Coordinates of C-alpha atoms in Angstrom, one line a residue:
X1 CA 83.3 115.4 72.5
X2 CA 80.0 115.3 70.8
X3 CA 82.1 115.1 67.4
X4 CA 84.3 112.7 69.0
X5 CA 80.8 110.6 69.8
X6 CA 80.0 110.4 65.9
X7 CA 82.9 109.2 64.9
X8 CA 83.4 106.6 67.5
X9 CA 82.0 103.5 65.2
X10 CA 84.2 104.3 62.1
X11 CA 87.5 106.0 63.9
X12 CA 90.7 103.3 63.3
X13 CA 92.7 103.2 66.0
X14 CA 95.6 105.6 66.3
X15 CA 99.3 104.8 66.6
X16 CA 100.4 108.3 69.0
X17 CA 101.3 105.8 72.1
X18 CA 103.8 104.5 69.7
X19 CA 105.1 107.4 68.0
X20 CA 105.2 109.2 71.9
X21 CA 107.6 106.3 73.1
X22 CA 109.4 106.5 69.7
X23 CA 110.6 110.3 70.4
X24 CA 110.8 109.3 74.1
X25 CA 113.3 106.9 73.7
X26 CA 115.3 105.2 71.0
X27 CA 114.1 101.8 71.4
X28 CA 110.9 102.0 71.2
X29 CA 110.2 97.7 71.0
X30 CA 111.6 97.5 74.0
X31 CA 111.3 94.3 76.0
X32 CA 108.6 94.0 79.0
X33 CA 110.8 93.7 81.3
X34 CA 113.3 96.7 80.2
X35 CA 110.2 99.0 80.5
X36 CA 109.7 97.8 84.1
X37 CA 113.7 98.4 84.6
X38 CA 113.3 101.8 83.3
X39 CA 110.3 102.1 85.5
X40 CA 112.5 101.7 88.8
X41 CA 115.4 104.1 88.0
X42 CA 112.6 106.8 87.7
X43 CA 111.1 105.8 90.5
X44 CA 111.7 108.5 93.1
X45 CA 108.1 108.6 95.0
X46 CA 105.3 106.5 94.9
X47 CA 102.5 108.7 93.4
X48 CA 98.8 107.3 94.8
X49 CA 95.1 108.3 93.4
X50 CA 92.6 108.2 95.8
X51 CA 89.2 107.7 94.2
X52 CA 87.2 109.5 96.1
X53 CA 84.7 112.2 95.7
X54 CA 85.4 116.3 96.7
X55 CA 82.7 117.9 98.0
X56 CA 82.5 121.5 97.2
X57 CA 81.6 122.8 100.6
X58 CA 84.4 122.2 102.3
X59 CA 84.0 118.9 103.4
X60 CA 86.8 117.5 101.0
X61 CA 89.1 114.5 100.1
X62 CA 91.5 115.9 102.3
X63 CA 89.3 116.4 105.2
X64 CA 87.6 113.4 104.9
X65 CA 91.0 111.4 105.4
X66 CA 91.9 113.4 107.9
X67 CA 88.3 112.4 110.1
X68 CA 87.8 108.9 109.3
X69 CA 91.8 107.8 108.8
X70 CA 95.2 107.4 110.4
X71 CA 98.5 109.2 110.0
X72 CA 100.7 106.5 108.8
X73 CA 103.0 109.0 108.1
X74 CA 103.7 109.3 111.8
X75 CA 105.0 105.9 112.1
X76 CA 108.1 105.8 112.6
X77 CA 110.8 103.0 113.0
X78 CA 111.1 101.1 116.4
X79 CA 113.7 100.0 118.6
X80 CA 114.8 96.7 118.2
X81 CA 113.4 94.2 120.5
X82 CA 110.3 96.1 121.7
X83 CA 107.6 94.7 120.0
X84 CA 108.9 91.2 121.6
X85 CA 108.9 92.7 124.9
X86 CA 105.5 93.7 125.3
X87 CA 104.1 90.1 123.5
X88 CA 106.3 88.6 126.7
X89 CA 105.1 90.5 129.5
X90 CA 101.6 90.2 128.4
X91 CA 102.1 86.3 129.3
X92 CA 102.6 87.3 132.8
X93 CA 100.0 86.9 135.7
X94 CA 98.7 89.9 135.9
X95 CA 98.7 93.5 134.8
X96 CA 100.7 94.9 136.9
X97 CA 103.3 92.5 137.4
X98 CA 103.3 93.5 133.6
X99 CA 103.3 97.1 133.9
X100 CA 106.3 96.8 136.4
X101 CA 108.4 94.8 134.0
X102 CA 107.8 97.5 131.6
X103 CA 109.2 100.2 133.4
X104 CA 111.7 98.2 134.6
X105 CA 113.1 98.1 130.7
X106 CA 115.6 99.9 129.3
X107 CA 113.2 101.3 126.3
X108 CA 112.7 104.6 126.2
X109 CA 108.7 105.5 125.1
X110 CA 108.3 109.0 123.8
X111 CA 104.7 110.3 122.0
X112 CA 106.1 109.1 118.4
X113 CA 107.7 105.4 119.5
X114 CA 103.8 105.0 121.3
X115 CA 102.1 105.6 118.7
X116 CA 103.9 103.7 116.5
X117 CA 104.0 100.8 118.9
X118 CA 100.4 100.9 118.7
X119 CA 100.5 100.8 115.0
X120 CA 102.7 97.9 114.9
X121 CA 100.2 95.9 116.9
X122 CA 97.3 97.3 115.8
X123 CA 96.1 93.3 115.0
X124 CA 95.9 92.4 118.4
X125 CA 93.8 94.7 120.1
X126 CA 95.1 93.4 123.6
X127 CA 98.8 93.8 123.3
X128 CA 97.9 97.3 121.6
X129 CA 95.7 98.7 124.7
X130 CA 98.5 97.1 127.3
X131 CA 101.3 99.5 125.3
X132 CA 99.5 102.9 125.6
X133 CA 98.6 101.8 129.1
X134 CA 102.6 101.7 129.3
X135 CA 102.5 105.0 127.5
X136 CA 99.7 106.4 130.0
X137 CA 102.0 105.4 133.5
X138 CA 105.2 107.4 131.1
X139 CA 103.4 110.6 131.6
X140 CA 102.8 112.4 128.2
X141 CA 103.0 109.9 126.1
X142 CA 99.2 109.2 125.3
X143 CA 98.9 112.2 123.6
X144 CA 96.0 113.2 121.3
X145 CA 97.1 110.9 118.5
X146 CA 97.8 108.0 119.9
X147 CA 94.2 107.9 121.8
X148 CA 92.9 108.0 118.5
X149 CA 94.8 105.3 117.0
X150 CA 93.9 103.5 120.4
X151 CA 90.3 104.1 119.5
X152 CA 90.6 103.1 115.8
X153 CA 92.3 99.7 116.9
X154 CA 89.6 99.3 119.5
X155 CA 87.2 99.8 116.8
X156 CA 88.5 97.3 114.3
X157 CA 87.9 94.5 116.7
X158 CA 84.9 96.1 117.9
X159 CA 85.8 96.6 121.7
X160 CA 83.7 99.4 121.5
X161 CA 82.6 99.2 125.2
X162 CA 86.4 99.9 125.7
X163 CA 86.4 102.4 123.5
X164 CA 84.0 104.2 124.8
X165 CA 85.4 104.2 128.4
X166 CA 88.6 105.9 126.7
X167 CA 86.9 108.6 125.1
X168 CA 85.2 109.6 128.5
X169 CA 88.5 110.1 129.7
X170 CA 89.7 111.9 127.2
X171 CA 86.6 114.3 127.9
X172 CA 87.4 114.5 131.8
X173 CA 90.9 115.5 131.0
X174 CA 90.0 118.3 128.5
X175 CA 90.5 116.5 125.1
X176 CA 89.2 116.8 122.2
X177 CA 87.0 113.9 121.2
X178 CA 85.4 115.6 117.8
X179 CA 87.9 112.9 115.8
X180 CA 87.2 109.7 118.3
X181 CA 83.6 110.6 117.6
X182 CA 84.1 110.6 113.9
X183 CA 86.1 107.6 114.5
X184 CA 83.4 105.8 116.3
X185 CA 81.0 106.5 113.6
X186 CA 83.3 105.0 111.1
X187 CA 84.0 101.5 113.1
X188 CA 80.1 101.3 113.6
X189 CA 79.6 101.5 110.1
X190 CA 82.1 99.0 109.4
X191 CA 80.7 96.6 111.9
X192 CA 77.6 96.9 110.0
X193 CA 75.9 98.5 113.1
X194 CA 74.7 101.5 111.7
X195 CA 71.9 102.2 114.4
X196 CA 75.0 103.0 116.8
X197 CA 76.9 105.2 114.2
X198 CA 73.9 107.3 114.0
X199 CA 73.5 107.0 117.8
X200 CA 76.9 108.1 118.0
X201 CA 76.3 111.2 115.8
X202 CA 73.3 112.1 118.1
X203 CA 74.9 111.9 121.3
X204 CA 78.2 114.4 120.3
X205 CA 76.4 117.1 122.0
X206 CA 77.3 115.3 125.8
X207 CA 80.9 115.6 124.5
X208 CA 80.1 119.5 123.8
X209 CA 80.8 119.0 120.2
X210 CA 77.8 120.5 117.8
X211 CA 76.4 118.1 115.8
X212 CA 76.7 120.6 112.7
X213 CA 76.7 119.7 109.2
X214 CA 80.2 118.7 109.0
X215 CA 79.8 116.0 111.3
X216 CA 76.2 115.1 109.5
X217 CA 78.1 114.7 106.1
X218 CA 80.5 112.8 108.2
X219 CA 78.2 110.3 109.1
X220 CA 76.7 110.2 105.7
X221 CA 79.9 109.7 104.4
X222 CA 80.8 107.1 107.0
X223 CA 78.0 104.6 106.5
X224 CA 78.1 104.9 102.9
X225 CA 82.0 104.1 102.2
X226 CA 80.9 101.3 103.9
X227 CA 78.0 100.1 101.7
X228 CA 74.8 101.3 103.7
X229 CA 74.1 103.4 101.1
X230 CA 70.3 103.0 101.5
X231 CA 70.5 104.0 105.2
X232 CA 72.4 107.1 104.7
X233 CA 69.4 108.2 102.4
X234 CA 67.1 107.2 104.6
X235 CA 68.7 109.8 107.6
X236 CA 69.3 112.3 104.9
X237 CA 65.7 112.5 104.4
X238 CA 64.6 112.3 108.0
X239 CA 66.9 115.0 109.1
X240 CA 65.7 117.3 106.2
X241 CA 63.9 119.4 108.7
X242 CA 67.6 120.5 111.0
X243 CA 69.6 119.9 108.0
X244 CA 68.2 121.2 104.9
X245 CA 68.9 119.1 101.6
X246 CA 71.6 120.3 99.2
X247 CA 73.7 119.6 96.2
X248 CA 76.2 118.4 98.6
X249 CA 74.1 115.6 101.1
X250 CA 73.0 114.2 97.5
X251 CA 76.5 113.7 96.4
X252 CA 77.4 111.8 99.2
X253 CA 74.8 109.2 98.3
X254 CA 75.6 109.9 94.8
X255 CA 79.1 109.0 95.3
X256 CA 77.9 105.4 97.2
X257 CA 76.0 104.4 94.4
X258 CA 78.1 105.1 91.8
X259 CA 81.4 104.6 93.0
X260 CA 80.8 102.2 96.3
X261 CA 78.4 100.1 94.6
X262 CA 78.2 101.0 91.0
X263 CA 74.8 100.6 90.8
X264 CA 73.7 102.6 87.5
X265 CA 70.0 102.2 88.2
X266 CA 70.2 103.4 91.8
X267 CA 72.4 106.3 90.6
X268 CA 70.0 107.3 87.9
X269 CA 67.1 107.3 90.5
X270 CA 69.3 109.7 92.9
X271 CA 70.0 111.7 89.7
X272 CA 66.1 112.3 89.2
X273 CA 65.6 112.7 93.1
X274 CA 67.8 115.6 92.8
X275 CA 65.9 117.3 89.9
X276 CA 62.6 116.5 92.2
X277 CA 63.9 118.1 95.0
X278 CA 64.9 121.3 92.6
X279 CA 68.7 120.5 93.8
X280 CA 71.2 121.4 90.8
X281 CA 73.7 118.8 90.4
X282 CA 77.2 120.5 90.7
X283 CA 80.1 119.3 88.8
X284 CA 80.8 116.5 91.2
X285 CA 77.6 115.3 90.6
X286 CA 78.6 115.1 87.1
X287 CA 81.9 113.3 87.9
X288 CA 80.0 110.8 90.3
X289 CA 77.8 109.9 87.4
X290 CA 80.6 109.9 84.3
X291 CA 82.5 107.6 86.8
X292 CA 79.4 105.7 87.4
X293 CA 78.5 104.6 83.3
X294 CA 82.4 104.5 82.3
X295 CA 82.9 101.8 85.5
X296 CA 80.2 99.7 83.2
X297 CA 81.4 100.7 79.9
X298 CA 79.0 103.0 79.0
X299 CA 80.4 105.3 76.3
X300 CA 77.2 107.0 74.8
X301 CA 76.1 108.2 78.4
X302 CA 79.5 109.3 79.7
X303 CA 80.3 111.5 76.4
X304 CA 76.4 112.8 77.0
X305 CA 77.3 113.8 80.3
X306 CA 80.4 115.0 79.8
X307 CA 79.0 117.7 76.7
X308 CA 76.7 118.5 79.4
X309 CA 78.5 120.0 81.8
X310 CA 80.8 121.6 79.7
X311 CA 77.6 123.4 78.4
X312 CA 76.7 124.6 81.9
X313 CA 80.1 126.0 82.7
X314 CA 81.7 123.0 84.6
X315 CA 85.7 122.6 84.1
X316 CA 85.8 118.6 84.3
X317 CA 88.9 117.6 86.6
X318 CA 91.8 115.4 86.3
X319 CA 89.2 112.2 87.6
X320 CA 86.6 112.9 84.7
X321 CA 89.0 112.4 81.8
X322 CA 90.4 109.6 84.1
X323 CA 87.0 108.1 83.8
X324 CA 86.7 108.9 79.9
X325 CA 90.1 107.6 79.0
X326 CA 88.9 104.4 80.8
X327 CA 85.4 103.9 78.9
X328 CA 87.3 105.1 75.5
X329 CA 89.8 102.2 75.5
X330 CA 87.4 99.7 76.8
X331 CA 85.4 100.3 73.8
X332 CA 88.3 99.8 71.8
X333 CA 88.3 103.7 70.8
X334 CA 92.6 103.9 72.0
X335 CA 93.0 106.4 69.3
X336 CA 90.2 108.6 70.6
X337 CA 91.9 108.1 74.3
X338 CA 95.1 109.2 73.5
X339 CA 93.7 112.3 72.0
X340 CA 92.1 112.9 75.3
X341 CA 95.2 112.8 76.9
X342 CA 96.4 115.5 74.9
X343 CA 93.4 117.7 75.3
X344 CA 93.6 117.7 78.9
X345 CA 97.6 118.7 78.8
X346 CA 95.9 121.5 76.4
X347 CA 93.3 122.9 79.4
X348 CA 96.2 123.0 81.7
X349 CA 95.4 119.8 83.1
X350 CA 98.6 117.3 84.3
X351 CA 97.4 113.5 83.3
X352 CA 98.7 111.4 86.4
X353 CA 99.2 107.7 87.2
X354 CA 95.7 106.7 87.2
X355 CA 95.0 108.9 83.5
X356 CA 97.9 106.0 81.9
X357 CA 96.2 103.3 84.1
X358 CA 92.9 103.7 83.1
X359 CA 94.9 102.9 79.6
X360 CA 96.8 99.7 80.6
X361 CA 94.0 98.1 82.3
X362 CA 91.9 97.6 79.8
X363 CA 94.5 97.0 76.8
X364 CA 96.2 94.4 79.3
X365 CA 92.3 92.5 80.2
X366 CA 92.3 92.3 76.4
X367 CA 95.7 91.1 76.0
X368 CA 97.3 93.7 74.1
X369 CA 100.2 93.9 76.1
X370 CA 102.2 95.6 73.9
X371 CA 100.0 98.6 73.3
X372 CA 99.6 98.3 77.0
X373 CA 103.8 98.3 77.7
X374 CA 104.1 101.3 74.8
X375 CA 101.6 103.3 77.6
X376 CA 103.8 102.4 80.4
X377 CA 106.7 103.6 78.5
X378 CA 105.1 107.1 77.9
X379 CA 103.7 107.1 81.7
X380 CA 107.7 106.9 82.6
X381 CA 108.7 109.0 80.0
X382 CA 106.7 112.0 81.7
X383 CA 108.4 111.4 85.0
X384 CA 104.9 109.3 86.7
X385 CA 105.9 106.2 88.6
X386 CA 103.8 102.9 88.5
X387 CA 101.4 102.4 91.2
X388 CA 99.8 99.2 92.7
X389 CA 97.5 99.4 90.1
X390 CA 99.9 99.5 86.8
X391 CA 101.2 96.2 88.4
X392 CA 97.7 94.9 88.7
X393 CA 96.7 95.2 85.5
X394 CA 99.6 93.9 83.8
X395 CA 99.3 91.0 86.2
X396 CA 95.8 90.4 84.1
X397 CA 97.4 90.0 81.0
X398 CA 100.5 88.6 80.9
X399 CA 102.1 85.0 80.6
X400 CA 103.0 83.2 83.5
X401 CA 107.0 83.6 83.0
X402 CA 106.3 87.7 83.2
X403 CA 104.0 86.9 85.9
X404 CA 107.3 86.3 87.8
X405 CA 108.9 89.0 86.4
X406 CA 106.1 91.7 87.3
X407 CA 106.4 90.2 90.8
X408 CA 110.0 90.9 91.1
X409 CA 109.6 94.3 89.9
X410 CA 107.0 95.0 92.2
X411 CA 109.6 94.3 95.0
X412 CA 112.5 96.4 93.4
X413 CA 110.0 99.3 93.0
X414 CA 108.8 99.3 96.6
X415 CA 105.2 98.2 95.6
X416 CA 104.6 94.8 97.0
X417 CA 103.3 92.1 96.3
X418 CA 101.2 91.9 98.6
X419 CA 98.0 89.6 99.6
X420 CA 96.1 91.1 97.5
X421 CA 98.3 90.7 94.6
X422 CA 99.0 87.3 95.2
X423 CA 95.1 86.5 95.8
X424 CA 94.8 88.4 92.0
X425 CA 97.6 86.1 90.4
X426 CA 95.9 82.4 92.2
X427 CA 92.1 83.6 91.1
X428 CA 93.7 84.3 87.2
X429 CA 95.6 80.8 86.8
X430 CA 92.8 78.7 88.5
X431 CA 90.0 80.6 86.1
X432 CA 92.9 79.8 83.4
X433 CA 93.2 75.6 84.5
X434 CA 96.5 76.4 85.5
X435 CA 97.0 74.6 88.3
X436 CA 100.3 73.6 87.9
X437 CA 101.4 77.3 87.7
X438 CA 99.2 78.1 90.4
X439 CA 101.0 75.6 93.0
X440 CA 104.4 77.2 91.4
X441 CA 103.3 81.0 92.3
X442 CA 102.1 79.0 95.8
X443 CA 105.7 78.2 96.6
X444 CA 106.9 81.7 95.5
X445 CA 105.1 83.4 98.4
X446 CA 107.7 82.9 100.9
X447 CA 110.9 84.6 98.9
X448 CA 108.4 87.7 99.1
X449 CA 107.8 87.5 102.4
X450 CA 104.5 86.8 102.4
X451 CA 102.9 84.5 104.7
X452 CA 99.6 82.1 103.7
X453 CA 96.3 84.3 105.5
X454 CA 93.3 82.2 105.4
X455 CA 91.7 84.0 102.4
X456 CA 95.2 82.4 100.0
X457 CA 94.2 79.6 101.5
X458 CA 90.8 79.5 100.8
X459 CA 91.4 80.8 96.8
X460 CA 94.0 77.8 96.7
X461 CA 92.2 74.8 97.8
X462 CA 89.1 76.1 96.2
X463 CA 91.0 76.2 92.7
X464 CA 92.4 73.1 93.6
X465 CA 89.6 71.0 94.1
X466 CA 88.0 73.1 90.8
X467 CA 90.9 71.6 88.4
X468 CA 90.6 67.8 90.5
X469 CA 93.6 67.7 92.3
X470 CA 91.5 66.3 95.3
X471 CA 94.9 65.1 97.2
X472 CA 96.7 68.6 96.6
X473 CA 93.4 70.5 97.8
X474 CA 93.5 68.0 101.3
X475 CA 97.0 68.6 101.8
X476 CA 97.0 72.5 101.9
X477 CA 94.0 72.3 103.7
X478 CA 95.8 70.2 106.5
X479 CA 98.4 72.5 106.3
X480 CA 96.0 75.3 107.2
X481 CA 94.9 73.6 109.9
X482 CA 98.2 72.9 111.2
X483 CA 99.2 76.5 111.2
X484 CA 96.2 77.4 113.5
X485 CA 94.1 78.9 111.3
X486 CA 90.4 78.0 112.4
X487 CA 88.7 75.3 110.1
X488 CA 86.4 76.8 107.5
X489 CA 83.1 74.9 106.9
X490 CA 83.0 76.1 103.3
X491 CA 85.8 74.2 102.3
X492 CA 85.2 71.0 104.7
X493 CA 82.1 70.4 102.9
X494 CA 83.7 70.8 99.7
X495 CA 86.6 68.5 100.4
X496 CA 83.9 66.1 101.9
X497 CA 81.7 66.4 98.6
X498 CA 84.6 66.0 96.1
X499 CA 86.0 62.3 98.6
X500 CA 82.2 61.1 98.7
X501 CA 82.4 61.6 94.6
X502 CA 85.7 59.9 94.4
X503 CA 84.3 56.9 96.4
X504 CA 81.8 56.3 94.1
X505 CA 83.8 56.4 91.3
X506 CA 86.1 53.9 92.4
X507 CA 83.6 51.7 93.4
X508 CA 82.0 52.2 89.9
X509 CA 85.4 50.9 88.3
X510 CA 85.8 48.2 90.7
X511 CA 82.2 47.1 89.4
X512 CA 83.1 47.3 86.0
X513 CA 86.1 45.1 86.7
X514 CA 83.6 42.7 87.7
X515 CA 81.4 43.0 85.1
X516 CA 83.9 42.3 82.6
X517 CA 85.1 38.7 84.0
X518 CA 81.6 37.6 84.5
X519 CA 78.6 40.0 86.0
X520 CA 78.3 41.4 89.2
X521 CA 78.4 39.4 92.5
X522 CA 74.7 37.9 92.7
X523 CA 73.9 38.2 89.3
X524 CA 71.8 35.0 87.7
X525 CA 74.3 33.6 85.0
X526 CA 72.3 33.0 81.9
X527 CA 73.8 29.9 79.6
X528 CA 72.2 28.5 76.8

């Protein structure tokens, strides 16, 4: 790579993308839309890159998930007519009269439909807690996972005092709370409490679980995917004494900074902390930080790093070339990518979804869509299905007729859209003064079965009232209103701001109007 470093400023860029998709397949100018058609007849599982750091002592990706997330493999699909059941008896008078009608029902509430149940109500915490209460009088059916779904829910809508009073059960009945506790520490830290998530980690020994360095890099871990980056390094430090720092504490904090935050200088200062503290940065480490200066585009440094570790015996992974690809084609060095590509096929290496999206995104934010549909091509070519983020990043480049026709391929292919994707598409054509188009992708929203949230909303009226179309921005506004959702003080004053303006502008016409057949009301005439 260092050779690959020289000859970055005078390297043209390569044509191998097109020549792959040429021996590929025989029509190599395809349309955009035909490589999108070919992408759903391949399409046979949707293939997903988590992002996240492995940490070498055990304590992996895998694990991780496993602690802090749910199974939603283990929903499965429900009876018809059961989900409307419990939102009616939870209008009754009381509990038990809502209980009663429960078992009275004909539904039958096995371990898996509970869990699932739970799942599918997981937004409203009450009608949630009243099914595994249902699943709790069933005998059985509250087993281990669907306590800790109940906690998670709990969690998310911080009924943690509830929460708590289930995982005391749990311990009076001979459960294992080890995962509630992880759990626990996870919601905290979501909630922006991190004095209880630590409290949490402190207290696991009155639920006979040792708090052992698993759980420590759990909590770590916990408050920093969560953005207290600077309060997981403040523990780290203060616990040095029972836990002992090493390679791998230091990557979680590594891992906030660079790939939470991306904050290079905060990165760089851990980096050095490390060298102070004689810790030897592993081969994550090395990832964290070629992740960290490709995310801001900073070739020299991740090509440095990069020869590094090779020099100290480090095989770089699948996610380090994913992060060198990325910086190479932002920097307009394609050629140099693709050749990277190849290299890690040569190591042994399998590129996957995110190794060809780390291509498209950045040839598609610089509008070379065709360079960016010839990668696509080659992604499908080698049996990888889009993801989310292939979508996405076409979705930054493309006109607003293949805006509609991404969209549609999205549903075919089992990927959306989603909120998020329609929250992407609104931001783009506002920043664009597209309203027009933007009020068109506004109606479109329903034949994808996606319902207005506050936060489409909020990106409307605001682009709205951006581009001047006052009257528009009031009516959607009204609308939101209308629908229930609570009034949002942002946009009030803005709407307030933008009539007050318009006042004052018609008044200044109406002045002018005036003016011009004589002077203003009270103004001395002057004749000669």
């Amino acid at each position: 790579m260092a050779a690959i470093a020289r000859k970055l400023t005078r390297t043209p860029q390569l044509c191998f993308i097109q020549r792959a998709v040429s021996r590929s397949f025989s029509n190599s100018s395809a349309s955009f839309s035909s490589a999108f058609h070919r992408t759903s007849r391949v399409h046979s599982q949707i293939l997903t890159h988590l992002r996240n750091s492995v940490y070498s002592n055990g304590f992996s990706t895998q694990t991780i998930h496993e602690t802090f997330d749910i199974n939603k493999a283990a929903v499965a699909p429900l009876e018809k007519g059961l989900i409307d059941l419990v939102r009616q008896v939870s209008e009754l008078e009381s509990e038990s009269d809502a209980m009663a009608s429960l078992e009275e029902s004909s539904f039958e509430l096995n371990q898996d439909s509970l869990y699932s149940l739970i799942w599918a109500l997981r937004d409203e915490w009450r009608l949630a807690f009243l099914a595994f209460k249902w699943g709790e009088r069933r005998g059985g059916c509250d087993d281990q996972k669907a306590c800790d779904l109940m906690i998670w829910v709990l969690g998310n809508h911080q009924k943690f005092n509830i929460a708590w009073c289930l995982i005391r059960d749990m311990f009076h009945v001979s459960r294992d709370t080890r995962k509630a506790l992880f759990l626990m520490m996870d919601r905290y830290a979501a909630a922006n409490d991190t004095s209880q998530a630590i409290r949490t980690f402190d207290i696991m020994d009155k639920f006979k679980h040792v708090p052992d360095d698993e759980a420590f890099q759990g909590l770590l871990h916990a408050l920093c995917r969560h953005g207290h980056i600077e309060k997981a390094e403040e523990f780290m430090l203060a616990s040095k004494k029972l836990f002992p720092l090493d390679v791998e504490s230091f990557n979680v904090i590594l891992n906030g900074w660079c790939n939470v935050w991306t904050d290079v200088a905060e990165a760089k200062r851990i980096w050095r902390e490390m060298g102070n503290y004689c810790i030897t940065p592993n081969e994550d480490s090395y990832g964290h930080m070629i992740s960290c200066f490709s995310k801001v585009k900073n070739l020299f440094d991740s090509l440095r790093l990069y020869d590094e570790m090779k020099k100290r015996g480090f095989s770089p992974g699948v996610e380090v070339y994913n992060s060198l690809v990325y910086v190479l084609t932002c920097e307009s060095c394609f050629g140099e990518a693709v050749k990277l590509v190849e290299k890690m096929k040569e190591e042994g290496l399998k590129p996957d979804s995110a190794t060809y999206n780390a291509m498209i995104r950045p040839l598609c934010e610089e509008g070379k869509v065709d360079e960016a549909r010839n990668v696509l091509a080659t992604m499908i070519s080698e049996k990888l299905s889009p993801t989310v983020d292939t979508f996405h990043a076409f979705l930054e480049g493309v006109n607003f007729d293949q805006t509609l026709e991404v969209l549609g391929q999205m549903k075919t292919s089992y990927l959306g859209p989603k909120e998020d994707t329609f929250l992407l598409v609104l931001e783009r054509l506002f920043k664009e003064k597209e309203p027009g188009n933007a009020l068109k992708i506004w109606a479109e929203m329903g034949r994808f079965e996606i319902e207005a949230t506050p936060a489409l909303y909020l990106v409307t009226v605001q682009g709205l009232l951006t581009c001047g179309l006052i009257v528009k921005a009031r009516e959607i506004y009204l609308d939101m209103e209308a629908k229930g959702f609570p009034s949002n003080p942002k946009l009030q004053k803005l709407l307030e701001e933008k009539k007050v303006k318009g006042v004052k502008k018609s008044q200044r016409k109406d002045l002018q109007k005036i003016g011009s057949r004589g002077g203003y009301r009270g103004q001395r005439s002057v004749k000669k």
